[in-house]
Coordinates of C-alpha atoms in Angstrom, one line a residue:
Chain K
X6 CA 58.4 222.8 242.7
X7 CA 59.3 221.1 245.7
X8 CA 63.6 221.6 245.5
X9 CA 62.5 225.2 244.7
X10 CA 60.8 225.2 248.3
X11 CA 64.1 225.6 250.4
X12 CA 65.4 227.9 248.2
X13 CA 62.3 230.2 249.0
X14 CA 62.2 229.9 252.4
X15 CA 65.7 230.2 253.0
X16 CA 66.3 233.8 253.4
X17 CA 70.0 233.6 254.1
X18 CA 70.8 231.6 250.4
X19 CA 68.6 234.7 248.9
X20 CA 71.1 237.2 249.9
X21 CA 73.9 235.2 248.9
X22 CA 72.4 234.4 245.9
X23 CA 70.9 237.8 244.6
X24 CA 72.7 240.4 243.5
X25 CA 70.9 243.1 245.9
X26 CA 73.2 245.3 248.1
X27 CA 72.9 246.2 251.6
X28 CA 70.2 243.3 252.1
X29 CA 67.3 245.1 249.7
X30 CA 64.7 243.2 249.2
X31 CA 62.9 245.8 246.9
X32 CA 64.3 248.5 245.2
X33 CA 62.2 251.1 243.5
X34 CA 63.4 254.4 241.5
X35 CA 61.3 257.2 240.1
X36 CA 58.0 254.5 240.3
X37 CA 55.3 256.5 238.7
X38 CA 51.7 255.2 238.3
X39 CA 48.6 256.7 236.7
X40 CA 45.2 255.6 236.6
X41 CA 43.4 257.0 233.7
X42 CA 45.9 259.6 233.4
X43 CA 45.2 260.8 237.0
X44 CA 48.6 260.0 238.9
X45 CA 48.7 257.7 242.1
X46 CA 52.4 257.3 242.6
X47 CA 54.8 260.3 241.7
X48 CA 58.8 259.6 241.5
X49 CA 58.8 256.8 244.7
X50 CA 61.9 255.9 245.0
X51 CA 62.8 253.5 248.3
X52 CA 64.0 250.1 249.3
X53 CA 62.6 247.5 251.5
X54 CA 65.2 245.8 253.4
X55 CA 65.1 241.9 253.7
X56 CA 62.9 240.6 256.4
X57 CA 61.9 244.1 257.9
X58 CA 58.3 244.9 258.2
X59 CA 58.1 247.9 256.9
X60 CA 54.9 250.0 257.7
X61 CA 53.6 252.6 254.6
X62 CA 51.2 255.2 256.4
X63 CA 49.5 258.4 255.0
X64 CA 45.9 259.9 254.8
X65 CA 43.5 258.1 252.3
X66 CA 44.2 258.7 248.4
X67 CA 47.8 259.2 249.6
X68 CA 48.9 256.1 246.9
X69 CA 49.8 253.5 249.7
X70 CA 47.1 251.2 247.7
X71 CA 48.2 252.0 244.4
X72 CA 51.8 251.1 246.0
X73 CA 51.6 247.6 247.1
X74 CA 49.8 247.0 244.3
X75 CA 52.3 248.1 241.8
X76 CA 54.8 245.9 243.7
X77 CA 53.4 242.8 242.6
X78 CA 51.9 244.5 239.4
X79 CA 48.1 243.7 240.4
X80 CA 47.4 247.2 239.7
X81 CA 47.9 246.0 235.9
X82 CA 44.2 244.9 236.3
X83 CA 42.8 247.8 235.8
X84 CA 42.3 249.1 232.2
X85 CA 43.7 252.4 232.5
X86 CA 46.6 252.1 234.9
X87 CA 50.4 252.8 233.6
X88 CA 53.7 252.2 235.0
X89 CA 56.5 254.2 234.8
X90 CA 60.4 253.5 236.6
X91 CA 62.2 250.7 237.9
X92 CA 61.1 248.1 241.2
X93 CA 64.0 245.6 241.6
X94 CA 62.7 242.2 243.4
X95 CA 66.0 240.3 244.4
X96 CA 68.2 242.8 241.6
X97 CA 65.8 242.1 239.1
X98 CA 63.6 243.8 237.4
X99 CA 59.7 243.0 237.9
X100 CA 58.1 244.4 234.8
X101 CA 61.3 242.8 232.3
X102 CA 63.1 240.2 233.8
X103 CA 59.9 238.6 235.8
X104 CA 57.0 236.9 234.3
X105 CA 53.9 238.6 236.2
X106 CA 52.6 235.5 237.8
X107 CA 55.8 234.2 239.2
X108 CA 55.6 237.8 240.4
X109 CA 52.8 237.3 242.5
X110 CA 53.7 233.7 243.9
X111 CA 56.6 235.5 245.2
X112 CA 55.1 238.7 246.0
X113 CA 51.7 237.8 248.2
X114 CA 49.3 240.3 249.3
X115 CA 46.8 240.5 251.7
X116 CA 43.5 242.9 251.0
X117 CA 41.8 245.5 253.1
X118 CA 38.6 243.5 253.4
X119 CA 38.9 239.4 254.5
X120 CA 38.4 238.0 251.1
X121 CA 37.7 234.2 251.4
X122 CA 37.4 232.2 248.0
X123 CA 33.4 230.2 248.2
X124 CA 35.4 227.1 248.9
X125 CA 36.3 225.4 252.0
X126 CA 38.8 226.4 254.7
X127 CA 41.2 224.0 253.6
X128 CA 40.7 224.6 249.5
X129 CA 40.8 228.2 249.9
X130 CA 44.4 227.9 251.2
X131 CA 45.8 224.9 248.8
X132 CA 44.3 226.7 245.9
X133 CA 47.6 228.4 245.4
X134 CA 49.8 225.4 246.0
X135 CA 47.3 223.8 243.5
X136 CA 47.6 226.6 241.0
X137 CA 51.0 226.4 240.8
X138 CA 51.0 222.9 240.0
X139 CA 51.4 220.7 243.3
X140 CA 49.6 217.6 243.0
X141 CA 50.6 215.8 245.2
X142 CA 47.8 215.3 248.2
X143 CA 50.3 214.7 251.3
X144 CA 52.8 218.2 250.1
X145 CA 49.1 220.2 250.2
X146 CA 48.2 218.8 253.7
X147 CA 51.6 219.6 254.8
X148 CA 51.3 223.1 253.2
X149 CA 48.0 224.0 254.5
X150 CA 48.7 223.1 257.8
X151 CA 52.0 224.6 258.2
X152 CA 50.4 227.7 256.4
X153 CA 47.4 227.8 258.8
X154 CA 49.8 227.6 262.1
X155 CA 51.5 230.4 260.6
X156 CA 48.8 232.8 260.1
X157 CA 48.0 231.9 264.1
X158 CA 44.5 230.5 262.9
X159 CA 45.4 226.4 262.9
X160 CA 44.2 225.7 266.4
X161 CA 40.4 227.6 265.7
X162 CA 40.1 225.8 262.6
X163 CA 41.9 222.3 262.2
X164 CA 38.6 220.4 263.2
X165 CA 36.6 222.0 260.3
X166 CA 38.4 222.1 257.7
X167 CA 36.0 221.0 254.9
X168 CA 33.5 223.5 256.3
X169 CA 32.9 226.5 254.1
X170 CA 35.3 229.6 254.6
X171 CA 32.5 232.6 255.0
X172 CA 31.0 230.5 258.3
X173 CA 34.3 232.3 260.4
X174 CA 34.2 235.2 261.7
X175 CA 35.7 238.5 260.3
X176 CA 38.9 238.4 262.1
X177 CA 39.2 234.3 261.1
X178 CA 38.4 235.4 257.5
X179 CA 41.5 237.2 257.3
X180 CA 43.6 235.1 259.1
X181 CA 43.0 232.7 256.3
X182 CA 43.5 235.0 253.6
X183 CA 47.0 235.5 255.0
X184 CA 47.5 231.9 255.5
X185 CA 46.3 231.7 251.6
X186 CA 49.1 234.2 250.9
X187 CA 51.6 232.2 252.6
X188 CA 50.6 229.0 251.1
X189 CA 51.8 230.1 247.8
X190 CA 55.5 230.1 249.8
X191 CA 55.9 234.1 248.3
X192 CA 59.3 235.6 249.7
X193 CA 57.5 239.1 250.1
X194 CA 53.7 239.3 252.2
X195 CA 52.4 243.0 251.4
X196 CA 49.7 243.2 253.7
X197 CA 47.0 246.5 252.7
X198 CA 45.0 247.9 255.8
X199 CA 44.8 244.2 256.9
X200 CA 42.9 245.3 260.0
X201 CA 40.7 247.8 258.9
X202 CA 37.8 245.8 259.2
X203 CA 39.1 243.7 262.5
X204 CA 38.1 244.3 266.3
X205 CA 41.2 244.7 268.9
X206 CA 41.4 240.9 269.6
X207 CA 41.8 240.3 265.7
X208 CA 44.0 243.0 265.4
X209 CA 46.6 241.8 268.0
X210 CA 46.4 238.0 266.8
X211 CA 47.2 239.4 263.5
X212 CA 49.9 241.8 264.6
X213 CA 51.5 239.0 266.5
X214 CA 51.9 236.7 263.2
X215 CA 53.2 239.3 261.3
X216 CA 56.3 239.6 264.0
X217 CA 56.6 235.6 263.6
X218 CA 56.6 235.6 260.4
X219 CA 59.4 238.0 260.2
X220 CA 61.9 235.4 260.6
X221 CA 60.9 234.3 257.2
X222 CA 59.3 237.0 255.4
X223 CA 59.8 240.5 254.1
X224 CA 56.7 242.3 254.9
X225 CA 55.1 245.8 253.6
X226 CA 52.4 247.0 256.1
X227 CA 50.2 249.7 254.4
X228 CA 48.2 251.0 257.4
X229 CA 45.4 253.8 258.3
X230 CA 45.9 253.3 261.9
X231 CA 49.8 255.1 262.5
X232 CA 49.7 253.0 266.0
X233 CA 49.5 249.8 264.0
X234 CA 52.7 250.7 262.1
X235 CA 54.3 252.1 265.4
X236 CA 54.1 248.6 266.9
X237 CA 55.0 246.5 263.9
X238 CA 57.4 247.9 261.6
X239 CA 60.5 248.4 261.6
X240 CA 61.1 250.9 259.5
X241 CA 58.1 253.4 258.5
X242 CA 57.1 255.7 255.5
X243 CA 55.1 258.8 254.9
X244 CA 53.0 258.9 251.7
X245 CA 50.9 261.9 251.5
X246 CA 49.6 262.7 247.8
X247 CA 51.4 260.0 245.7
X248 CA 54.5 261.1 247.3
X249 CA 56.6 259.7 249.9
X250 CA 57.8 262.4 252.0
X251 CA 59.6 260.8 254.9
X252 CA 61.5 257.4 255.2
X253 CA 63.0 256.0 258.4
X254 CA 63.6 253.8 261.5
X255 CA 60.3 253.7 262.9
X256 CA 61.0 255.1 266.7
X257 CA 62.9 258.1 264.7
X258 CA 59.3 258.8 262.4
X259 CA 57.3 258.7 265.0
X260 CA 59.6 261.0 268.0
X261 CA 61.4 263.0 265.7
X262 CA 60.4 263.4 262.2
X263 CA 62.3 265.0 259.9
X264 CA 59.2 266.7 258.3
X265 CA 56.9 269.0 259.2
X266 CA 54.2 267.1 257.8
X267 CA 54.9 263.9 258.6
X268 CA 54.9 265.2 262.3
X269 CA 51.7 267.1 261.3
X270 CA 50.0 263.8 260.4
X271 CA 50.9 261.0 263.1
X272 CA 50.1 263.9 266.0
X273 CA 46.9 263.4 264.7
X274 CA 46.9 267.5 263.1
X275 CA 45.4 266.3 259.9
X276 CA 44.4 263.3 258.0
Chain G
X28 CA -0.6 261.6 255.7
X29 CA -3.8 259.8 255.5
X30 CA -4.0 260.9 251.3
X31 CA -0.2 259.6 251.1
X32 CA -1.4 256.0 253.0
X33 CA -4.8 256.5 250.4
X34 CA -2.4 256.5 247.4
X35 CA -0.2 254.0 248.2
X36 CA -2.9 251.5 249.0
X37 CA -4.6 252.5 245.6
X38 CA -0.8 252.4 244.0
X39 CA -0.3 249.1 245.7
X40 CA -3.7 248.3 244.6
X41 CA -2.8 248.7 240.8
X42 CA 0.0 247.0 240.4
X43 CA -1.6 243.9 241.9
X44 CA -3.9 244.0 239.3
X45 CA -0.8 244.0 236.8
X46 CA 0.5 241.2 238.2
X47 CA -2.9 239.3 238.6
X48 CA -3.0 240.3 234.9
X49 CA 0.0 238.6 233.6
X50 CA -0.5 235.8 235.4
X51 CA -4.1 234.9 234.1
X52 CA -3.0 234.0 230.3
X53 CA -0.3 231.2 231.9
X54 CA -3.5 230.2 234.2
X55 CA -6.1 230.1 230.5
X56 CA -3.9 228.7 228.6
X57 CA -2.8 225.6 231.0
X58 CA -6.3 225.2 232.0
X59 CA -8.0 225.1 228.6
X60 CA -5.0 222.8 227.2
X61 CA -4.8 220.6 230.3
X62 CA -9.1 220.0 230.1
X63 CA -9.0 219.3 226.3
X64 CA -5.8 217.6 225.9
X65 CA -5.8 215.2 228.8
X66 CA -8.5 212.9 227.7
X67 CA -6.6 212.4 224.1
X68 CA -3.1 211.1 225.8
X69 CA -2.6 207.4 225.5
X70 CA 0.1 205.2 225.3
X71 CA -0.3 205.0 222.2
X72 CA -0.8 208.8 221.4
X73 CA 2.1 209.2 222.7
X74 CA 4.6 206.3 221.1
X75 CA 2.6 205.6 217.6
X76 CA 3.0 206.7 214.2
X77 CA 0.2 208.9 212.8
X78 CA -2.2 207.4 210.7
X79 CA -4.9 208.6 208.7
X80 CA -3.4 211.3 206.9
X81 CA -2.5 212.4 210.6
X82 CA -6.6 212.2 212.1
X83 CA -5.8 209.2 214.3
X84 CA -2.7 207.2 215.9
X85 CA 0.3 208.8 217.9
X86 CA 2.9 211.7 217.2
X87 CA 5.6 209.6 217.9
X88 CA 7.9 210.9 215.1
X89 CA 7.1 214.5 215.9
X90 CA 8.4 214.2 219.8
X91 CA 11.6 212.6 219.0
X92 CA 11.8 215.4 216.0
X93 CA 11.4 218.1 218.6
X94 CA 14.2 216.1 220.8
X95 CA 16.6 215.5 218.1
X96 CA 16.1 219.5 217.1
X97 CA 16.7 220.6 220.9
X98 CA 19.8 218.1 221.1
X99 CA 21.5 219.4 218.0
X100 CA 20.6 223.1 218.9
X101 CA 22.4 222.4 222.3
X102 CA 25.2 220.6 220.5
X103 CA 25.8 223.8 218.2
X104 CA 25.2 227.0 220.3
X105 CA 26.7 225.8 224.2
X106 CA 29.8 225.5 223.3
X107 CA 29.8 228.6 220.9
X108 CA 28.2 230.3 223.2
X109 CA 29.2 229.9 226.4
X110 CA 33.0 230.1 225.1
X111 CA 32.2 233.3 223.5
X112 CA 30.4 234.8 226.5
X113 CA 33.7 234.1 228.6
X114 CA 35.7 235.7 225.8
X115 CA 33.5 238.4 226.5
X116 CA 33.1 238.8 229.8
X117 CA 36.7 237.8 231.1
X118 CA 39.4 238.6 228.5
X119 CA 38.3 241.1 226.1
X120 CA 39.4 244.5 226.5
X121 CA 36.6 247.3 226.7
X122 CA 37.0 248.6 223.0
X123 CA 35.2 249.4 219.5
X124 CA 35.1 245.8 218.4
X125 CA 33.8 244.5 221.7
X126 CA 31.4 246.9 221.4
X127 CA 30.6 246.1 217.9
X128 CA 30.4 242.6 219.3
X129 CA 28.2 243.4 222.1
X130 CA 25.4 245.3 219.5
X131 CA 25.3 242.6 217.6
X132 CA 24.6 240.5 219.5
X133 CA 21.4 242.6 221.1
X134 CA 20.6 242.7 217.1
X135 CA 20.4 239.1 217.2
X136 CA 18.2 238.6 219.3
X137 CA 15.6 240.8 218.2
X138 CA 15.6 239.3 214.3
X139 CA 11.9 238.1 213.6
X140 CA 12.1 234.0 214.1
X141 CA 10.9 233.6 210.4
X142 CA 13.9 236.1 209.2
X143 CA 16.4 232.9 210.7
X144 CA 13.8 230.7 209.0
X145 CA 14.5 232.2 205.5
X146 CA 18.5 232.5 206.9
X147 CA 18.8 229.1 207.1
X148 CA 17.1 228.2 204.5
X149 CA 19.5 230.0 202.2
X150 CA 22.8 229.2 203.7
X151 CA 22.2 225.8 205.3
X152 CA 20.1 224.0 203.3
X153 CA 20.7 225.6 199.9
X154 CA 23.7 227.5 199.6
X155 CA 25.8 224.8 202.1
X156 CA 23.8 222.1 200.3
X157 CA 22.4 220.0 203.8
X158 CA 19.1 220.0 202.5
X159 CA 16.3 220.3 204.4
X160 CA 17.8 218.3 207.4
X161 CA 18.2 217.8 211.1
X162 CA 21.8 219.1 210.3
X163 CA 19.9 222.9 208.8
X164 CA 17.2 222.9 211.2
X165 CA 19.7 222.4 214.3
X166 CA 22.2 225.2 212.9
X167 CA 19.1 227.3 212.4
X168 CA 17.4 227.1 215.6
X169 CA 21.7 226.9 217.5
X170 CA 22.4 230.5 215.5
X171 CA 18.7 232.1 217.1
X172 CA 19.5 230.5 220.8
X173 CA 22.9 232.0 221.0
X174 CA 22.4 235.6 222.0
X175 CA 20.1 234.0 224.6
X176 CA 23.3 231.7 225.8
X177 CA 25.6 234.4 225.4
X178 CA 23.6 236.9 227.8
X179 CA 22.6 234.3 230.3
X180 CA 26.5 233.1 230.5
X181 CA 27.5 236.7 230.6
X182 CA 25.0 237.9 233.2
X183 CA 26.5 234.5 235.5
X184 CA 30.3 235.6 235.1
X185 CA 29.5 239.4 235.8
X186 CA 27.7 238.1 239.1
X187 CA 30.9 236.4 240.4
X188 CA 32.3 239.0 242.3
X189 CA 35.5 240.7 241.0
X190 CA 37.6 240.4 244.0
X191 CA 37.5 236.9 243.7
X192 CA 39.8 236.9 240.7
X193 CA 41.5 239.7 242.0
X194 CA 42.3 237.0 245.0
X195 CA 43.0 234.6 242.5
X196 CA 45.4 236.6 240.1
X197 CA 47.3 237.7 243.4
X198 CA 47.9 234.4 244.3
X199 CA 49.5 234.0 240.8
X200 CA 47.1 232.6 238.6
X201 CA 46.6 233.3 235.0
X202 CA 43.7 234.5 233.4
X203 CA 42.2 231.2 232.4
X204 CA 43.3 229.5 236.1
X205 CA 41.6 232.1 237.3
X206 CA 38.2 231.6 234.9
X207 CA 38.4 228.1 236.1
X208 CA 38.8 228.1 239.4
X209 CA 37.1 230.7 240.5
X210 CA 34.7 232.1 237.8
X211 CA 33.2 229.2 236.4
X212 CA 32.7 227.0 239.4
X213 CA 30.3 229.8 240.6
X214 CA 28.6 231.1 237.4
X215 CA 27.7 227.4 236.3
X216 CA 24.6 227.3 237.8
X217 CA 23.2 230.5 236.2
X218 CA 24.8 229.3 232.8
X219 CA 22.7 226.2 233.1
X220 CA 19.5 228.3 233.8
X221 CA 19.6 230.4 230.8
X222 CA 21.1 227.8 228.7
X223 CA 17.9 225.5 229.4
X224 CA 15.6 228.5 229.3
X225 CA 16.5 229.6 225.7
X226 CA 16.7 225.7 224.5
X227 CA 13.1 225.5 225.9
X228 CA 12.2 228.4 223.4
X229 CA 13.9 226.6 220.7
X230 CA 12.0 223.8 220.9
X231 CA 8.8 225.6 220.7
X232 CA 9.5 227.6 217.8
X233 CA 8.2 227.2 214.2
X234 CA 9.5 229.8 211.8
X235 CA 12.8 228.6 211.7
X236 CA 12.2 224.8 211.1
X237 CA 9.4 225.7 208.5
X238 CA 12.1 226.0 205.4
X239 CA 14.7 224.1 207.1
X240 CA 13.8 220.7 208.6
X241 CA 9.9 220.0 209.5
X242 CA 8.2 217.4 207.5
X243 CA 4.6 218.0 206.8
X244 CA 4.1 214.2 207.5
X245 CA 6.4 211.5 207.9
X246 CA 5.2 208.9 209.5
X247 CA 9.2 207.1 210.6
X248 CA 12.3 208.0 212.7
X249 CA 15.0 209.8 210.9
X250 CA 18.1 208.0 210.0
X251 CA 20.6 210.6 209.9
X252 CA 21.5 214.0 210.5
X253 CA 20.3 214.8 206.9
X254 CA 17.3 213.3 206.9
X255 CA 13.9 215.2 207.8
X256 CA 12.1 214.7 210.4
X257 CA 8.4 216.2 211.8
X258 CA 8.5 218.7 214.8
X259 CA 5.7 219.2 217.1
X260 CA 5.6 223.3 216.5
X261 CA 5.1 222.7 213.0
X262 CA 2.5 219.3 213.7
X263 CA 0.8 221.7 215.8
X264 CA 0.2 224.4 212.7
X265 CA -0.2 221.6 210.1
X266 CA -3.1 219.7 212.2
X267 CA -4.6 222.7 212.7
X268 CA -4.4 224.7 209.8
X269 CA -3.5 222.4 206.8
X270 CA -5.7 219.1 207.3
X271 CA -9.2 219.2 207.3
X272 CA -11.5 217.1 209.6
X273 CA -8.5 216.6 212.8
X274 CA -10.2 215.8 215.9
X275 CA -10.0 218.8 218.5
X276 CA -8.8 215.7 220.7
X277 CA -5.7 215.0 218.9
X278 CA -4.9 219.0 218.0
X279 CA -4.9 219.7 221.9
X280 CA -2.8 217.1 223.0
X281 CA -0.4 217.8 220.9
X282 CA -0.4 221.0 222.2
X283 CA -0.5 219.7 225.8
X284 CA 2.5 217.4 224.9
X285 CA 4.7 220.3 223.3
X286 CA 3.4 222.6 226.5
X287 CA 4.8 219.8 228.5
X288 CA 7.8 219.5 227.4
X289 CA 8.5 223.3 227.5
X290 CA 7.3 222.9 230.6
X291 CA 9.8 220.7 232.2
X292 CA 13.0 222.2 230.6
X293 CA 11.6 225.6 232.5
X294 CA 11.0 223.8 235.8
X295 CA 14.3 222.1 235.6
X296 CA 15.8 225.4 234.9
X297 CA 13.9 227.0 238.0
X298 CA 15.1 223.8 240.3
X299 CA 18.9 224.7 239.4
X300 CA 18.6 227.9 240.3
X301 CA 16.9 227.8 243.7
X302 CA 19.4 225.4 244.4
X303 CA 22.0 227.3 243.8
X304 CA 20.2 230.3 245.9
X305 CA 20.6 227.8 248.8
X306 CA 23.8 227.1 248.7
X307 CA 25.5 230.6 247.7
X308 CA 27.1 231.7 250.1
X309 CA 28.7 234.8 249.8

C-alpha cells in the first residue's frame, strides 16, 4: 500500500509507465449504456487527457450521469444497466483487465448532492484509506489531513474533527466528500454537478480546489451550469441525448463551436 | 366550511375513540393482573420449587424454563436470521427465487403456533430423535421467531439509505465492506428492536412447547439441553386448567411474573430504539 502511494501520485512515472499515447488518461470507443433497455450513452467515443479538467455539459437526461458513472463502472449497481464498447484507464481495459474495486480506488467520484457517511469528519474521510487496508493510525492522520487541505476544507474543520459530519454546512459537506474521494489516493476525481446544491461562496472554494488539484489529478467535471465548465476545464464536451456532439479546447466551445447545437445550447437557446 | 370543521371534529372525534379502545385491554389486563398477582409474590414465590402438587411454594423451575427457552430461541434464529435478512436485503438479485423466498417467508409467519407445535414435535423430537427437550423446544420456538427476525432485520437495512453504499462502493469497497461499514453500523439498532420484540412473543407462547419441551410438573433445574424443563406459558394453562383446587393467588402471579417478563424484553426494545431516534442523524 504505502510503496504503491508514489507511484499514484506521481503523474509523470504514469505516463512513462502506461502504455497510453498522446498523454490519454481515458480512452473510450463506441461506449454504449442501456438502462432497462432504454439507452443512456450511444457510441461515445473520446479521450480524457492526463491532468486536464475536462468539463462534460448538456441539458438534463443528456447521459453526462450515466457517463461518469460508467467510467468507474458504478453504474453496474443498478439491476438493469448494460455496457457495451471499450474505456481504456492507463491502456487498459476497465471491464477485463481491472478488477471493479481497484477501479474505483483509482477512479473517485464526487455526487451531485454532499453525501457525508453518519460518521465523523475525520472517519468519513479515512474510511477509504481504512477500506483498502491501511492500519496503520499515524499513515491515516497523515492522509486525512493532507486529504482535507486538499479539498480547501482543513482550516474550517481541523479543531472538530470527531464531531459528526451532517453538523457542516452544505458547501462543507461537499468539500468533505471530495476530500473522501481523494483520500482513497485515486488517479482520476470525476466530479457530477458538484455544485448543484452549493451557494456562490461554495461554489468558488470548490472551483478553486479543483484547479489545485490539477497538478495531481485528472478530473472530469459533469456540469448543468455551462459557466462552471467555462471557468474550469480545459477542454469541454457537448452531450445532448446520449450523444456527444462536440469535443474541444474549452475557449474554442464556447466562442466558436463547431455545431449548431452546441452553440444553440451554451447561448442559453435551449436546455 | 363550518359542516367540513363539524366533520372533522366528529372524524377526529372517532378515531379517538379507536385509539382509547385499543388501549383499554393493555390498561384491564395490567390492572386486574397487577391487583391480584401482587399480594402472591414473595421471595420465595419467586426462587422455590412448587410443592403440593403445584398449590403452594415457588415457580422457580418454570422461570428459568422460560429463560433457558428464550436463550436457545435467540441462539438458533439471530444468527439465521439476521444473516439471511442481509442475504436478502443486500446481495440477492430481484428474481423468482427471491421472490419465492420472500412468500415464504410471509407464509411463515402466519402458520397457527400449535401447527409449529405439531412441526416440532414430528421432526425434532421424534423423527431427529431429541426428545421432548430444551434442544426441540428451542428449535421449535427459533423456526416460529424467524420470519419476525428476518422482517425486522430487513426493514433496518432497507432504512439505511442507499446512497450510503453507493458512497461506499465508489470509494472501492466490496459488497460485504460495504454491509459492514456502512449498513450494519446503522441498521443495528432496529435489528435489536425486532429481534427482542419477536423473542418477547416467544417466550409467551404455549402451542409450540406443549409437544416439544414443557413439563407438566417438575419440580428441579434441568441438566442438559435434552432434558425437560417447565415453562411459565404452559404453568400458566396447567394451574389453571389441569389442577383442581390452585389458589387464585398463585395462578395470577404467575401470570404477573410471565407479564413481567414480556414486559421488560418490550421496554428494553422500546429504550433501544428511542435511543437510536436521538442520535440518528441523517
Amino acid at each position: 500500500m504505502v510503496e504503491n502511494k508514489s507511484e499514484i501520485r506521481n503523474p509523470k512515472s504514469e505516463i512513462k509507465d502506461s502504455k497510453s499515447e498522446q498523454g490519454n488518461k481515458i480512452v473510450t470507443s463506441k461506449l454504449n449504456v442501456w438502462y432497462d433497455g432504454k439507452q443512456a450513452l450511444k457510441d461515445i467515443s473520446l479521450n480524457v487527457e492526463m491532468n486536464e479538467i475536462m468539463g462534460v455539459i448538456g441539458p438534463s437526461n443528456s447521459g453526462k450521469t450515466s457517463f461518469l458513472e460508467t467510467l468507474n463502472r458504478l453504474n453496474e449497481l443498478y439491476p438493469g444497466s448494460r455496457t457495451e464498447g471499450q474505456v481504456l484507464l492507463d491502456g487498459k481495459d476497465i471491464f477485463k483487465e481491472i478488477d471493479k474495486h481497484l477501479l474505483r480506488k483509482k477512479v473517485g467520484i464526487v455526487f451531485a448532492l454532499p453525501l457525508p457517511l453518519p460518521l465523523s469528519i475525520f472517519d468519513n474521510v479515512a474510511y477509504g484509506p481504512r477500506l483498502h487496508g491501511i492500519k496503520d493510525k499515524k499513515k491515516i492522520t497523515e492522509l486525512v489531513e493532507q486529504s482535507l487541505k486538499s479539498a480547501a476544507i482543513w482550516d474550517e474543520v481541523k479543531d472538530r474533527l470527531k464531531e459528526n459530519a451532517f453538523k457542516l454546512s452544505g458547501g462543507q459537506q461537499q468539500r468533505l466528500c471530495i476530500a473522501r474521494t481523494l483520500a482513497v489516493e485515486p488517479d482520476v476525481v470525476l466530479y457530477d454537478e458538484p455544485c448543484s446544491g452549493l451557494d456562490p461562496i461554495s461554489t468558488l472554494k470548490i472551483e478553486e480546489a479543483m484547479r489545485e488539484l490539477k497538478k495531481i489529478y485528472t478530473q472530469v467535471l459533469v456540469t448543468n451550469n455551462v459557466k462552471q465548465s467555462a471557468r474550469v476545464s480545459d477542454r469541454t464536451a457537448f452531450f445532448l441525448m446520449g450523444e456527444m456532439i462536440e469535443l474541444g479546447a474549452t475557449t474554442q466551445i464556447f466562442t466558436s463551436p463547431k455545431d449548431k447545437r452546441t452553440d444553440d445550447y451554451i447561448s442559453g437557446r435551449f436546455g | 366550511m363550518r359542516d367540513s370543521r363539524r366533520y372533522e371534529r366528529v372524524a377526529f372525534g372517532v378515531m379517538a375513540a379507536a385509539t382509547g379502545i385499543i388501549i383499554a385491554p393493555v390498561l384491564i389486563i395490567l390492572f386486574i393482573v397487577l391487583w391480584y398477582g401482587v399480594p402472591g409474590l414473595s421471595l420465595e414465590f419467586l426462587t422455590a420449587m412448587p410443592r403440593d402438587g403445584m398449590r403452594a411454594g415457588g415457580i422457580f423451575p418454570a422461570i428459568v424454563g422460560t429463560l433457558v427457552l428464550t436463550i436457545g430461541t435467540a441462539i438458533f434464529s439471530i444468527p439465521l436470521g439476521i444473516l439471511a435478512a442481509i442475504y436478502l436485503n443486500e446481495y440477492a438479485g430481484k428474481n423468482w427465487m427471491t421472490r419465492l423466498v420472500e412468500i415464504s417467508i410471509i407464509n411463515l409467519a402466519g402458520i397457527p403456533s400449535i401447527v409449529y407445535g405439531l412441526f416440532g414435535l414430528g421432526l425434532f423430537v421424534t423423527f431427529l430423535g431429541f426428545g421432548a427437550s430444551i434442544l426441540a423446544g428451542s428449535l421449535t420456538l427459533a423456526i416460529m421467531t424467524l420470519p419476525v427476525i428476518i422482517t425486522a432485520t430487513r426493514e433496518a437495512l432497507s432504512s439505511v439509505p442507499q446512497q450510503f453504499r453507493e458512497v461506499s462502493f465508489s470509494l472501492g469497497a466490496s459488497r460485504w465492506q460495504t454491509v459492514r461499514g456502512v449498513v450494519l453500523p446503522n441498521a443495528i439498532p432496529g435489528i435489536l428492536t425486532g429481534t427482542i420484540l419477536g423473542l418477547s412473543r416467544a417466550a409467551g407462547e404455549t402451542a409450540p412447547i406443549l409437544f416439544t419441551v414443557a413439563a407438566f410438573y417438575l419440580p428441579r433445574l434441568p441438566e442438559s439441553v435434552f432434558d425437560q424443563v417447565m415453562a411459565l406459558p404452559y404453568h400458566i394453562y396447567v394451574l389453571s386448567t389441569q389442577v383442581p383446587n390452585v389458589s387464585m393467588k398463585i395462578q395470577y402471579s404467575t401470570v404477573l411474573v410471565l407479564v413481567g417478563m414480556v414486559f421488560i424484553m418490550n421496554i428494553i426494545a422500546a429504550y433501544i430504539r428511542s435511543k437510536f431516534r436521538k442520535r440518528k442523524t441523517w
